[in-house]
PDB file of C-alpha atoms in Angstrom:
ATOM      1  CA  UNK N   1      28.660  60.688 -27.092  1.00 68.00           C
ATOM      2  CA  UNK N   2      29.563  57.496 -29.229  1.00 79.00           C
ATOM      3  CA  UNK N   3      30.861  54.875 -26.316  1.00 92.00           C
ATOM      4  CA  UNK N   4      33.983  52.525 -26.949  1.00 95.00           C
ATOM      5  CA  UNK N   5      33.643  50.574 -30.329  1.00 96.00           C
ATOM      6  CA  UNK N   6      36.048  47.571 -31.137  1.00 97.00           C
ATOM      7  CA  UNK N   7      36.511  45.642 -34.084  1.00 97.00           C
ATOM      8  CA  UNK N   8      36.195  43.444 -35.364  1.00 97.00           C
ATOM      9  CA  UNK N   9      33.715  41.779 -32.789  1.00 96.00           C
ATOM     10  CA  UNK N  10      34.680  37.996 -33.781  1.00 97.00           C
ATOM     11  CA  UNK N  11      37.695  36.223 -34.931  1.00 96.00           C
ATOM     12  CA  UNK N  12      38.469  33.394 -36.053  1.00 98.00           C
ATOM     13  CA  UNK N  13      42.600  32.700 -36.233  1.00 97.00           C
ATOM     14  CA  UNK N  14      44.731  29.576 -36.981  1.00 97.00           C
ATOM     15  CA  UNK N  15      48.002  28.875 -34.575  1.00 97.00           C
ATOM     16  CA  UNK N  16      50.699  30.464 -35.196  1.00 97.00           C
ATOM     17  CA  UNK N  17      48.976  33.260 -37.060  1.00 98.00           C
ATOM     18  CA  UNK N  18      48.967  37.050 -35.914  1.00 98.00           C
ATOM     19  CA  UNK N  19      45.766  39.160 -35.575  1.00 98.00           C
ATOM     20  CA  UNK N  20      45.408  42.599 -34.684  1.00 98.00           C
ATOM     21  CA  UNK N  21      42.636  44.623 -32.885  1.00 98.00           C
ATOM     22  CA  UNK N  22      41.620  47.744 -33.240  1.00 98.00           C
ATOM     23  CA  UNK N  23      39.601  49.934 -30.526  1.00 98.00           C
ATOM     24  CA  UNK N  24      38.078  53.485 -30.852  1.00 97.00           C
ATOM     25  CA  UNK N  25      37.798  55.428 -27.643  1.00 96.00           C
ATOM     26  CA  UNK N  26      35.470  57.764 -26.590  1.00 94.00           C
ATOM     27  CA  UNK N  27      35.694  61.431 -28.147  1.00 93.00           C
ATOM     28  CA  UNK N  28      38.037  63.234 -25.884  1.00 91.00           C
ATOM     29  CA  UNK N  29      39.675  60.102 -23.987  1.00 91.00           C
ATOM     30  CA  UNK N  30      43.182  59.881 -24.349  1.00 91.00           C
ATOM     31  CA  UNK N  31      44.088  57.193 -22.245  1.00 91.00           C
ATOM     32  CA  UNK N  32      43.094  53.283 -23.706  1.00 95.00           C
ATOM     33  CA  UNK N  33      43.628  49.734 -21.445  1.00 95.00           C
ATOM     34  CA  UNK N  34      43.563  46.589 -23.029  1.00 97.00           C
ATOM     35  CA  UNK N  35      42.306  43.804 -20.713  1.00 97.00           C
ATOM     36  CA  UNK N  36      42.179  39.519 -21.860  1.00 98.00           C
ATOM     37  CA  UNK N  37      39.061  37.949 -20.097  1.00 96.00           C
ATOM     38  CA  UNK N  38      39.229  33.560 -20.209  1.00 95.00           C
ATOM     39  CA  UNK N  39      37.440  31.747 -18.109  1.00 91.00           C
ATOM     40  CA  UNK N  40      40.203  30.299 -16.246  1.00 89.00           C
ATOM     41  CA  UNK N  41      42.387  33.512 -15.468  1.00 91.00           C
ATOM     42  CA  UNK N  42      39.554  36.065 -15.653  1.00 93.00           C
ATOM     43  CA  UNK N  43      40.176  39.564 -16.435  1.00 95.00           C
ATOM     44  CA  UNK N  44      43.768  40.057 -16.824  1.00 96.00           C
ATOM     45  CA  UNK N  45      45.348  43.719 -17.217  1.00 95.00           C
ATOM     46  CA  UNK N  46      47.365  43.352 -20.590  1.00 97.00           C
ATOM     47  CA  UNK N  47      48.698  47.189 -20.801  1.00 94.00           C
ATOM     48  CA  UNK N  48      47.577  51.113 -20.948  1.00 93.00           C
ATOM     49  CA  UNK N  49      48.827  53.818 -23.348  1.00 93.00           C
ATOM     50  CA  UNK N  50      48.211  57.664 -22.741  1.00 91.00           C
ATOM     51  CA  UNK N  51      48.513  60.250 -25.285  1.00 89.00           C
ATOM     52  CA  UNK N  52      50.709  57.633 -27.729  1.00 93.00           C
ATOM     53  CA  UNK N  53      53.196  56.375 -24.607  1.00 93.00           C
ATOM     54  CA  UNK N  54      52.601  52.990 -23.323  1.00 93.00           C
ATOM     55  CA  UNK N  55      52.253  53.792 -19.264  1.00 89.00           C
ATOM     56  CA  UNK N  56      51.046  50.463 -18.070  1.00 88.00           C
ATOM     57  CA  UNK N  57      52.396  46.490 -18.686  1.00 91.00           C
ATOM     58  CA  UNK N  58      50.499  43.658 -17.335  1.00 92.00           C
ATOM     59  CA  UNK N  59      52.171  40.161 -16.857  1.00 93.00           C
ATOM     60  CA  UNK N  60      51.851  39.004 -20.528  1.00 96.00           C
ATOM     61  CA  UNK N  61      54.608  37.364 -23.181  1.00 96.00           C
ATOM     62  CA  UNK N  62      55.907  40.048 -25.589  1.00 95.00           C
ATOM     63  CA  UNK N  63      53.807  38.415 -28.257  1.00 97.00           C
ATOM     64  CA  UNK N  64      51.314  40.712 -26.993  1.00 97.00           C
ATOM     65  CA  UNK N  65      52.193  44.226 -28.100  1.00 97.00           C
ATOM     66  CA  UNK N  66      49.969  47.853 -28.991  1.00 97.00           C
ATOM     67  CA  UNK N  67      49.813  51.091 -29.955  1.00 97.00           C
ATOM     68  CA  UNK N  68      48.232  54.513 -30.031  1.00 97.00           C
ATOM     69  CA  UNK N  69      47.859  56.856 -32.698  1.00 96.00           C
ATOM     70  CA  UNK N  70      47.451  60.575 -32.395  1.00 95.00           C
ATOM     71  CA  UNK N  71      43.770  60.265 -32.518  1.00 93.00           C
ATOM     72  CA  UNK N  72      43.951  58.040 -29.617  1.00 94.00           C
ATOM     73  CA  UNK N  73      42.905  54.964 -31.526  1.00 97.00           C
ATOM     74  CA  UNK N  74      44.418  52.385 -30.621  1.00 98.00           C
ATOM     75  CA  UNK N  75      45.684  48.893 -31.976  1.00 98.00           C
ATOM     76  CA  UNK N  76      46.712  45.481 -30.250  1.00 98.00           C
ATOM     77  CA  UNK N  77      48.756  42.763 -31.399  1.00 98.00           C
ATOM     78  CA  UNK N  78      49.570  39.177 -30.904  1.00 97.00           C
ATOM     79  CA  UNK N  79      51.907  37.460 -32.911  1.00 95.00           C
ATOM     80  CA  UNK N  80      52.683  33.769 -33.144  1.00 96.00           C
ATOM     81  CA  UNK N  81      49.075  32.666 -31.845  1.00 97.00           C
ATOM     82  CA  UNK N  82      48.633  30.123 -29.485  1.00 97.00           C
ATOM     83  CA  UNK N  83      45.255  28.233 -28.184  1.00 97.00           C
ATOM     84  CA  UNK N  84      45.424  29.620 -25.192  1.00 96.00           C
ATOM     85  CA  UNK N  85      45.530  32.825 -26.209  1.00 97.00           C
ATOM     86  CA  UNK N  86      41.534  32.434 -27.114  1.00 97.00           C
ATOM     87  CA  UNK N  87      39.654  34.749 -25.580  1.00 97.00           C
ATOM     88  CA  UNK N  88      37.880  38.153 -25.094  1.00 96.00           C
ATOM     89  CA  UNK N  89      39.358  40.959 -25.694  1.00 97.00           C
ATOM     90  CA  UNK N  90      38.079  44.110 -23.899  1.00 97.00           C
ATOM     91  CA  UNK N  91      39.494  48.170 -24.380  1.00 97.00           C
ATOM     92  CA  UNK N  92      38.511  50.427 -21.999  1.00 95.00           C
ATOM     93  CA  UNK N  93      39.222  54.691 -22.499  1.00 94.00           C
ATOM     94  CA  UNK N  94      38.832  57.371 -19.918  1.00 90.00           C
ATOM     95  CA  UNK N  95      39.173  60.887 -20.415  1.00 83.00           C
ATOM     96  CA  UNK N  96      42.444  61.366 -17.661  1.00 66.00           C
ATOM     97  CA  UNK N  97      45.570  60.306 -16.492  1.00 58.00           C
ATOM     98  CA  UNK N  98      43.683  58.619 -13.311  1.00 60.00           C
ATOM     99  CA  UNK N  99      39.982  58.348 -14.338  1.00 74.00           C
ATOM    100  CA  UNK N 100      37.090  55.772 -14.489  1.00 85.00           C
ATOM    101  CA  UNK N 101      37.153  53.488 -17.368  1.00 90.00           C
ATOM    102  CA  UNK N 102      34.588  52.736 -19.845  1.00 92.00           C
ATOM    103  CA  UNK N 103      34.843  49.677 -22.063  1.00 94.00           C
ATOM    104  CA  UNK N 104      34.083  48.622 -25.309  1.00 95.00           C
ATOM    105  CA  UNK N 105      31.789  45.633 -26.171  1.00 95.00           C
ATOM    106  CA  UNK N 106      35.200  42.943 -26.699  1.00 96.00           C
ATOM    107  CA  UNK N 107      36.261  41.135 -29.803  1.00 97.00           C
ATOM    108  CA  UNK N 108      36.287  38.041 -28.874  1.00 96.00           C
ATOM    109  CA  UNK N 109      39.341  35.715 -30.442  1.00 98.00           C
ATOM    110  CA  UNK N 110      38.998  31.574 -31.327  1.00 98.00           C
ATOM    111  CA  UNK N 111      42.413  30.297 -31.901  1.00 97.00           C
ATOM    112  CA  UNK N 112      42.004  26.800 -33.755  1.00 96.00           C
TER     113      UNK N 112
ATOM    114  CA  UNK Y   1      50.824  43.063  -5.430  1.00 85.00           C
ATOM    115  CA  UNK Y   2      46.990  44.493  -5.126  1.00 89.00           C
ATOM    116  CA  UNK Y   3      43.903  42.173  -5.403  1.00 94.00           C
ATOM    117  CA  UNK Y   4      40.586  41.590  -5.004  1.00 96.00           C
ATOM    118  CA  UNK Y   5      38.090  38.896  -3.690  1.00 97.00           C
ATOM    119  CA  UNK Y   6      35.047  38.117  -4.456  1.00 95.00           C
ATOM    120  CA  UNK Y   7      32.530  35.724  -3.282  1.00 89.00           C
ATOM    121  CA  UNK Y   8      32.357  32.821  -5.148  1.00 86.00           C
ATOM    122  CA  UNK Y   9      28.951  32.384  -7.617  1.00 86.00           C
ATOM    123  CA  UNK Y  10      26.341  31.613  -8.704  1.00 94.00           C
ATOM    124  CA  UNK Y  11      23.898  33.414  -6.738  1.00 96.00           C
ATOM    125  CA  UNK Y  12      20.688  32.426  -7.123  1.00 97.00           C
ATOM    126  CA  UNK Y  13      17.788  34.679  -6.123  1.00 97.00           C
ATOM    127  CA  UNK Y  14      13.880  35.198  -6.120  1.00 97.00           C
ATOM    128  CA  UNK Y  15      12.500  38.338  -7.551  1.00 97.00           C
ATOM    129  CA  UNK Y  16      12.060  41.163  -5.049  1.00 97.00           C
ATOM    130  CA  UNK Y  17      14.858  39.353  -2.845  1.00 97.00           C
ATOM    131  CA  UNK Y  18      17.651  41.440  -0.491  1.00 98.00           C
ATOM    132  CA  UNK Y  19      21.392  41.026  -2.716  1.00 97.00           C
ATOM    133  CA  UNK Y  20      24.649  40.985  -1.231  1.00 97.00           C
ATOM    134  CA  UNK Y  21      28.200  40.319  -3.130  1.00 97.00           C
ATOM    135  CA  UNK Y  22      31.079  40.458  -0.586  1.00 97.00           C
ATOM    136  CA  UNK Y  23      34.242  42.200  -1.739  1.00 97.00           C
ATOM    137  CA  UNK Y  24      37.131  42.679   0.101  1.00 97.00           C
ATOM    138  CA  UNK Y  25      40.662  43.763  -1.315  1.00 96.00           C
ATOM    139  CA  UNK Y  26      44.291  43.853  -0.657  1.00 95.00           C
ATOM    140  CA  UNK Y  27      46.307  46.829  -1.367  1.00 92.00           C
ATOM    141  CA  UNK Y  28      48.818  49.917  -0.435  1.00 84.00           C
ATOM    142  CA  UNK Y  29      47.601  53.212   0.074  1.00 82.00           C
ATOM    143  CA  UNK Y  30      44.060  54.340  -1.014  1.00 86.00           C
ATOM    144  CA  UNK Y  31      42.511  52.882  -4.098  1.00 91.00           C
ATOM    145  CA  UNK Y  32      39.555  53.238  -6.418  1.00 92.00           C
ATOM    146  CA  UNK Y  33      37.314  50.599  -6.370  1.00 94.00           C
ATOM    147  CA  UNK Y  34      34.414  49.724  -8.613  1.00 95.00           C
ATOM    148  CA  UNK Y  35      31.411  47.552  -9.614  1.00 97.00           C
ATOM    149  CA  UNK Y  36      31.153  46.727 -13.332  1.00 97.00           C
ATOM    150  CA  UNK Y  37      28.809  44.234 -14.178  1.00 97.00           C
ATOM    151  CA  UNK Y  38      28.851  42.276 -17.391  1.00 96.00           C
ATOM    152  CA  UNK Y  39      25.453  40.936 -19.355  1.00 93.00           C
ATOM    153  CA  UNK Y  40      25.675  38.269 -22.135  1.00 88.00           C
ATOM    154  CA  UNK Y  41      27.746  38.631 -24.664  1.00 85.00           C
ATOM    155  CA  UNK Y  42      28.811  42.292 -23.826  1.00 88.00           C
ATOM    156  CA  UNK Y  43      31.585  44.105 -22.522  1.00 90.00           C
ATOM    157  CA  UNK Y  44      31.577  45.523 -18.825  1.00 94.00           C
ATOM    158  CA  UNK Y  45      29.081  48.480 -17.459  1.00 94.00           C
ATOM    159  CA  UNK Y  46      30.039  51.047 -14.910  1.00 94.00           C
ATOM    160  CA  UNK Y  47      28.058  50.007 -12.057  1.00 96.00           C
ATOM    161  CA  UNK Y  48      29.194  52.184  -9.611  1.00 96.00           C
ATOM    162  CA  UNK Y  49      32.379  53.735  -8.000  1.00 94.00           C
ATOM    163  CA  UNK Y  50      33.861  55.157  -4.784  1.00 94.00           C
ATOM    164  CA  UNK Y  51      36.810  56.841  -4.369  1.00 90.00           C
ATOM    165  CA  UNK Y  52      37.965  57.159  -0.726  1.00 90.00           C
ATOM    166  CA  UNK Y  53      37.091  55.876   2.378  1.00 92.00           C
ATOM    167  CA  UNK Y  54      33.417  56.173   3.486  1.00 95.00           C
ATOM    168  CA  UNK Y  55      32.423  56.864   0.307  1.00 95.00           C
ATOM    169  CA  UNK Y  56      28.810  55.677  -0.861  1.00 97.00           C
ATOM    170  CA  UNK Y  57      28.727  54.501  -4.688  1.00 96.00           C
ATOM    171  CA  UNK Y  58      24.676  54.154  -5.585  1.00 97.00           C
ATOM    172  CA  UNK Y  59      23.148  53.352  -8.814  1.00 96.00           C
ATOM    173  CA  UNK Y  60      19.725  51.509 -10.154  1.00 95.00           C
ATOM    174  CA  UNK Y  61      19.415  50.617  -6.891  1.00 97.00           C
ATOM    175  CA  UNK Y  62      22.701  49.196  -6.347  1.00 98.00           C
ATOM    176  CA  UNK Y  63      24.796  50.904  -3.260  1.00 98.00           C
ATOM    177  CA  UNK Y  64      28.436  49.851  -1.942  1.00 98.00           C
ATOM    178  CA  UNK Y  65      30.272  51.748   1.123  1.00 98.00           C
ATOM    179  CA  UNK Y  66      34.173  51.798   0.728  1.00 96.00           C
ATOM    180  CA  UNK Y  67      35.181  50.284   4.139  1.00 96.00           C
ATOM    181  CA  UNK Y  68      38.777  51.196   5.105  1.00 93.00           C
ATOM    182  CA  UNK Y  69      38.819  49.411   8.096  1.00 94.00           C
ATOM    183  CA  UNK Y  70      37.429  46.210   6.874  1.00 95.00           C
ATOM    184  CA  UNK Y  71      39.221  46.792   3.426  1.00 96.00           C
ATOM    185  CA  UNK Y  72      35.445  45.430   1.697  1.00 97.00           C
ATOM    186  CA  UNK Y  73      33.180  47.143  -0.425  1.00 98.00           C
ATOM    187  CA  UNK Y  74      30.175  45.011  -0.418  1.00 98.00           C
ATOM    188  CA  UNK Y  75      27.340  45.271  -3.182  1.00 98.00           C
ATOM    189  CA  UNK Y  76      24.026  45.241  -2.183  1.00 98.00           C
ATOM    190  CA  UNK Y  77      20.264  45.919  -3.541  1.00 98.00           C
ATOM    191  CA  UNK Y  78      17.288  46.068  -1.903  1.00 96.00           C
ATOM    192  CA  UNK Y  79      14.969  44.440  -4.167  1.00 96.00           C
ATOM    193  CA  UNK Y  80      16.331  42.623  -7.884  1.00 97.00           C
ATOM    194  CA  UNK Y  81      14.566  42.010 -10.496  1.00 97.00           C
ATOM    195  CA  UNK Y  82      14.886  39.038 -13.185  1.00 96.00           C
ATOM    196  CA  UNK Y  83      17.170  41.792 -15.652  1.00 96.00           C
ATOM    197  CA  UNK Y  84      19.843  41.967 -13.150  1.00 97.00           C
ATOM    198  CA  UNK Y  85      20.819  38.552 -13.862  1.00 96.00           C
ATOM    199  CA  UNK Y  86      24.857  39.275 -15.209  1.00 96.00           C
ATOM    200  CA  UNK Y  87      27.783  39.185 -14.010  1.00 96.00           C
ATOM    201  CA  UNK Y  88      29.572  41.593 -10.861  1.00 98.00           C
ATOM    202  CA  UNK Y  89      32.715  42.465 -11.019  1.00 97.00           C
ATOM    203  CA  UNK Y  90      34.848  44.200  -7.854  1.00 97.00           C
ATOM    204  CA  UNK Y  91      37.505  46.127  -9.164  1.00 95.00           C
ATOM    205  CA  UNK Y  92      40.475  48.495  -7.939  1.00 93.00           C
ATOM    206  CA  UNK Y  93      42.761  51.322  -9.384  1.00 90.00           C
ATOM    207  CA  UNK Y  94      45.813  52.229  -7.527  1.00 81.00           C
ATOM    208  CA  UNK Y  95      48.146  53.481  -9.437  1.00 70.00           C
ATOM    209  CA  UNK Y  96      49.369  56.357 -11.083  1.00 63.00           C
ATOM    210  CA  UNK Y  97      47.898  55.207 -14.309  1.00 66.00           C
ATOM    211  CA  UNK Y  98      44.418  53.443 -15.775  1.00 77.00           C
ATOM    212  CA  UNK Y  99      45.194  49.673 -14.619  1.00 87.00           C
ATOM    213  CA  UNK Y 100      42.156  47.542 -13.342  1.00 92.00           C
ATOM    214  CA  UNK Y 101      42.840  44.616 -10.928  1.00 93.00           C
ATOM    215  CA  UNK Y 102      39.694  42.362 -10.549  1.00 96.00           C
ATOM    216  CA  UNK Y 103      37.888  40.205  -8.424  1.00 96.00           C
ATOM    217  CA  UNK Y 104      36.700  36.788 -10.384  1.00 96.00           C
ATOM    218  CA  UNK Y 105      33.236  37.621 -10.763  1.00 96.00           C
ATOM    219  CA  UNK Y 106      29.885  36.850  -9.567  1.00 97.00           C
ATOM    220  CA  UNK Y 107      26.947  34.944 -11.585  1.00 96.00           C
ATOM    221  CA  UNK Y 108      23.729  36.620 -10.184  1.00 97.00           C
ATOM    222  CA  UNK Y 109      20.711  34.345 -12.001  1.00 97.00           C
ATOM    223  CA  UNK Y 110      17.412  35.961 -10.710  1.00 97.00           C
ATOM    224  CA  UNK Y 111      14.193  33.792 -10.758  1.00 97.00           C
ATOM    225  CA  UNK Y 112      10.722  35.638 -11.877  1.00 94.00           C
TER     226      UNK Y 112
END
């Protein structure tokens, strides 16, 4: 089985711009987490969505929004960029409503 | 709220050495908890897992018990070798859906 692909792998964004990120889970998952990794917080739960219904919210500004599609792709956003918001960004699937979670490889964001 | 500690990095280590990475966590009821580990540049591996008390995780070598009573789930190896030089991440699940909460990471550098 294909694992968890992202994309794209690097960006490069101005402030105040928007990006979105796309992740592919594995065939069959239907669950997909979105985590931030920086340095200086470490990983940091962002949120989860399960068969298209966000389930899961971490701690984050509402600039930071997703969603899933029927195919269980799924798509992240964050509008109004701001430096700190540099960093990498990691999707994990798993196949159930409670199961272990595989990740993807990150896209990794620079705000300048 | 949940969370997980980890002991602080880096460790440094001779081939063929004994590895421990304390873990201990804070949390209701009776979580998940995992190893990922996390190699230059790419996203986080499955190390192992253990899902309730007692439980051995194992893999390449790698073991952690799930200790109820001293809430810790310790990594250890018998023997490392210069390509386990990444990252370790402790994590925990405990909730009804896929949300990670993790440790800060340890730096493992291995000397040939």
């Amino acid at each position: 089985k294909a694992g968890v692909t992202q994309t794209p792998r690097y960006l490069i964004k101005t402030r105040g711009q928007q990006v979105t990120l796309s992740c592919s889970p594995i065939s069959g998952h239907r669950s997909v987490s979105w985590y931030q990794q920086t340095p200086g917080q470490g990983l940091q739960f962002l949120f989860e969505y399960f068969s298209e219904t966000q389930r899961n919210k971490g701690n984050f500004p509402g600039r930071f929004s997703g969603r899933q599609f029927s195919n269980s792709r799924s798509e992240m956003n964050v509008s109004t960029l701001e430096l700190g918001d540099s960093a990498l960004y990691l999707c994990a699937s798993s196949g159930g409503a409670t199961d272990t979670q595989y990740f993807g490889p990150g896209t990794r964001l620079t705000v300048l | 709220g949940d969370s997980v500690t980890q002991m602080e990095g880096p460790v440094t280590l001779s081939e063929e050495a004994f590895l421990t990475i304390n873990c201990t966590y804070t949390a209701t009821g009776y979580p998940s908890l995992f190893w990922y580990v996390q190699y230059p540049g790419e996203g986080l591996q499955l190390l192992l897992k253990a899902t309730k008390a007692d439980d051995k995780g194992s893999n390449k070598g790698f073991e952690a018990t799930y200790r109820k009573e001293t809430t810790s789930f310790h990594l250890e190896k018998g023997s490392v070798q210069v390509s386990d030089s990444a990252v370790y991440f402790c994590a925990l699940s405990n909730n009804a859906g896929n949300m990670l909460t993790f440790g800060g990471g340890t730096r493992l550098m291995v000397k040939p």
